[in-house]
Amino acid sequence: QVQLVESGGGLVQPGGSLKLSCTASGITFEVYTMGWYRQAPGKQRELVAAITEGLTTNYVDSVKGRFTISRDNAEKTVYLQMNSLNPEDTAVYYCNARWVVSSSWTYDYWGQGTQVTVSS
């Protein structure tokens, strides 16, 4: 019954902004590290940003200073605010939820992905 639903993708001009949302259901959201990954055409999937239950964040170097990840545990939602977008940001963006319960088990869930296209 676990579901991650992304929204907010679309077409934006270079230099523009976009905010992605991912709402989870069926999990104890507050214990999960939440992340955004992306996969551009012809490229491997990469971690864009992540935020832990303790609100520690990390970003891939290419988006530092431009993207901000945040979470609202009450709404079971993680956000990715994307500013100063450029064509290299074009990709399918995936929401991820991960909980390392123990050395014997990790919960790892993915959304369906949302397309972000940066073009003039």
PDB file of C-alpha atoms in Angstrom, residues 13-112:
ATOM      1  CA  GLN A  13      12.448  28.535 -19.622  1.00  0.00           C
ATOM      2  CA  PRO A  14      16.141  28.774 -18.752  1.00  0.00           C
ATOM      3  CA  GLY A  15      16.585  30.846 -15.622  1.00  0.00           C
ATOM      4  CA  GLY A  16      13.127  29.974 -14.402  1.00  0.00           C
ATOM      5  CA  SER A  17      11.938  28.144 -11.318  1.00  0.00           C
ATOM      6  CA  LEU A  18       9.917  25.069 -10.572  1.00  0.00           C
ATOM      7  CA  LYS A  19       8.851  23.348  -7.364  1.00  0.00           C
ATOM      8  CA  LEU A  20       8.382  19.601  -7.208  1.00  0.00           C
ATOM      9  CA  SER A  21       6.300  17.857  -4.577  1.00  0.00           C
ATOM     10  CA  CYS A  22       6.163  14.234  -3.505  1.00  0.00           C
ATOM     11  CA  THR A  23       3.498  12.999  -1.137  1.00  0.00           C
ATOM     12  CA  ALA A  24       3.854   9.613   0.528  1.00  0.00           C
ATOM     13  CA  SER A  25       1.251   7.255   1.860  1.00  0.00           C
ATOM     14  CA  GLY A  26       1.487   3.905   3.577  1.00  0.00           C
ATOM     15  CA  ILE A  27       4.769   4.614   5.393  1.00  0.00           C
ATOM     16  CA  THR A  28       5.903   6.094   8.678  1.00  0.00           C
ATOM     17  CA  PHE A  29       7.181   9.107   6.798  1.00  0.00           C
ATOM     18  CA  GLU A  30       9.127  10.770   9.608  1.00  0.00           C
ATOM     19  CA  VAL A  31      11.676   7.940   9.923  1.00  0.00           C
ATOM     20  CA  TYR A  32      12.607   7.940   6.226  1.00  0.00           C
ATOM     21  CA  THR A  33      15.357   9.743   4.449  1.00  0.00           C
ATOM     22  CA  MET A  34      13.721  11.390   1.461  1.00  0.00           C
ATOM     23  CA  GLY A  35      15.501  12.125  -1.762  1.00  0.00           C
ATOM     24  CA  TRP A  36      15.161  13.354  -5.284  1.00  0.00           C
ATOM     25  CA  TYR A  37      16.950  11.600  -8.106  1.00  0.00           C
ATOM     26  CA  ARG A  38      16.995  12.445 -11.771  1.00  0.00           C
ATOM     27  CA  GLN A  39      17.783  10.706 -14.998  1.00  0.00           C
ATOM     28  CA  ALA A  40      18.588  12.700 -18.106  1.00  0.00           C
ATOM     29  CA  PRO A  41      18.487  11.225 -21.606  1.00  0.00           C
ATOM     30  CA  GLY A  42      21.470   8.958 -22.131  1.00  0.00           C
ATOM     31  CA  LYS A  43      22.648   9.405 -18.545  1.00  0.00           C
ATOM     32  CA  GLN A  44      22.560   7.278 -15.426  1.00  0.00           C
ATOM     33  CA  ARG A  45      20.270   8.104 -12.558  1.00  0.00           C
ATOM     34  CA  GLU A  46      21.886  10.426 -10.034  1.00  0.00           C
ATOM     35  CA  LEU A  47      21.039  11.677  -6.582  1.00  0.00           C
ATOM     36  CA  VAL A  48      20.081  15.339  -6.745  1.00  0.00           C
ATOM     37  CA  ALA A  49      19.224  16.063  -3.129  1.00  0.00           C
ATOM     38  CA  ALA A  50      18.356  14.236   0.059  1.00  0.00           C
ATOM     39  CA  ILE A  51      17.034  15.157   3.480  1.00  0.00           C
ATOM     40  CA  THR A  52      17.184  12.954   6.554  1.00  0.00           C
ATOM     41  CA  GLU A  53      14.772  12.618   9.442  1.00  0.00           C
ATOM     42  CA  GLY A  54      17.082  14.966  11.345  1.00  0.00           C
ATOM     43  CA  LEU A  55      16.862  17.539   8.516  1.00  0.00           C
ATOM     44  CA  THR A  56      20.421  17.051   7.336  1.00  0.00           C
ATOM     45  CA  THR A  57      20.611  17.802   3.616  1.00  0.00           C
ATOM     46  CA  ASN A  58      23.006  17.039   0.834  1.00  0.00           C
ATOM     47  CA  TYR A  59      23.100  17.994  -2.824  1.00  0.00           C
ATOM     48  CA  VAL A  60      24.936  17.036  -5.935  1.00  0.00           C
ATOM     49  CA  ASP A  61      27.504  19.735  -6.705  1.00  0.00           C
ATOM     50  CA  SER A  62      25.802  20.846  -9.901  1.00  0.00           C
ATOM     51  CA  VAL A  63      22.677  22.049  -8.063  1.00  0.00           C
ATOM     52  CA  LYS A  64      24.186  23.523  -4.904  1.00  0.00           C
ATOM     53  CA  GLY A  65      22.979  27.060  -4.397  1.00  0.00           C
ATOM     54  CA  ARG A  66      20.139  26.616  -6.860  1.00  0.00           C
ATOM     55  CA  PHE A  67      18.013  23.788  -5.462  1.00  0.00           C
ATOM     56  CA  THR A  68      16.556  23.401  -1.984  1.00  0.00           C
ATOM     57  CA  ILE A  69      15.061  20.235  -0.548  1.00  0.00           C
ATOM     58  CA  SER A  70      12.622  20.403   2.339  1.00  0.00           C
ATOM     59  CA  ARG A  71      10.050  18.221   4.035  1.00  0.00           C
ATOM     60  CA  ASP A  72       6.762  18.547   5.862  1.00  0.00           C
ATOM     61  CA  ASN A  73       6.268  15.500   8.036  1.00  0.00           C
ATOM     62  CA  ALA A  74       2.703  16.437   8.940  1.00  0.00           C
ATOM     63  CA  GLU A  75       1.789  16.352   5.260  1.00  0.00           C
ATOM     64  CA  LYS A  76       4.133  13.450   4.454  1.00  0.00           C
ATOM     65  CA  THR A  77       5.535  15.547   1.645  1.00  0.00           C
ATOM     66  CA  VAL A  78       9.019  16.314   0.406  1.00  0.00           C
ATOM     67  CA  TYR A  79       9.695  19.278  -1.872  1.00  0.00           C
ATOM     68  CA  LEU A  80      12.392  20.295  -4.290  1.00  0.00           C
ATOM     69  CA  GLN A  81      12.555  23.997  -5.055  1.00  0.00           C
ATOM     70  CA  MET A  82      14.525  24.483  -8.252  1.00  0.00           C
ATOM     71  CA  ASN A  83      15.772  27.942  -9.189  1.00  0.00           C
ATOM     72  CA  SER A  84      17.979  29.256 -11.976  1.00  0.00           C
ATOM     73  CA  LEU A  85      17.175  26.249 -14.085  1.00  0.00           C
ATOM     74  CA  ASN A  86      19.259  25.474 -17.128  1.00  0.00           C
ATOM     75  CA  PRO A  87      18.863  22.951 -19.950  1.00  0.00           C
ATOM     76  CA  GLU A  88      21.243  20.557 -18.191  1.00  0.00           C
ATOM     77  CA  ASP A  89      18.588  20.140 -15.496  1.00  0.00           C
ATOM     78  CA  THR A  90      16.242  18.525 -17.996  1.00  0.00           C
ATOM     79  CA  ALA A  91      15.456  15.029 -16.751  1.00  0.00           C
ATOM     80  CA  VAL A  92      12.862  12.792 -15.238  1.00  0.00           C
ATOM     81  CA  TYR A  93      12.873  13.468 -11.508  1.00  0.00           C
ATOM     82  CA  TYR A  94      12.098  10.629  -9.113  1.00  0.00           C
ATOM     83  CA  CYS A  95      11.085  10.778  -5.486  1.00  0.00           C
ATOM     84  CA  ASN A  96      12.704   8.241  -3.158  1.00  0.00           C
ATOM     85  CA  ALA A  97      11.999   7.134   0.398  1.00  0.00           C
ATOM     86  CA  ARG A  98      14.594   5.048   2.245  1.00  0.00           C
ATOM     87  CA  TRP A  99      14.700   3.586   5.750  1.00  0.00           C
ATOM     88  CA  VAL A 100      17.585   1.398   6.849  1.00  0.00           C
ATOM     89  CA  VAL A 101      15.880  -0.604   9.552  1.00  0.00           C
ATOM     90  CA  SER A 102      18.858  -2.862  10.273  1.00  0.00           C
ATOM     91  CA  SER A 103      21.687  -4.665   8.556  1.00  0.00           C
ATOM     92  CA  SER A 104      19.143  -7.228   7.436  1.00  0.00           C
ATOM     93  CA  TRP A 105      16.517  -4.976   5.892  1.00  0.00           C
ATOM     94  CA  THR A 106      16.110  -1.679   4.101  1.00  0.00           C
ATOM     95  CA  TYR A 107      12.865  -0.172   2.894  1.00  0.00           C
ATOM     96  CA  ASP A 108      13.323   1.628  -0.403  1.00  0.00           C
ATOM     97  CA  TYR A 109      10.450   3.102  -2.389  1.00  0.00           C
ATOM     98  CA  TRP A 110      10.210   5.126  -5.586  1.00  0.00           C
ATOM     99  CA  GLY A 111       7.720   7.381  -7.263  1.00  0.00           C
ATOM    100  CA  GLN A 112       6.760   7.152 -10.907  1.00  0.00           C
TER     101      GLN A 112
END
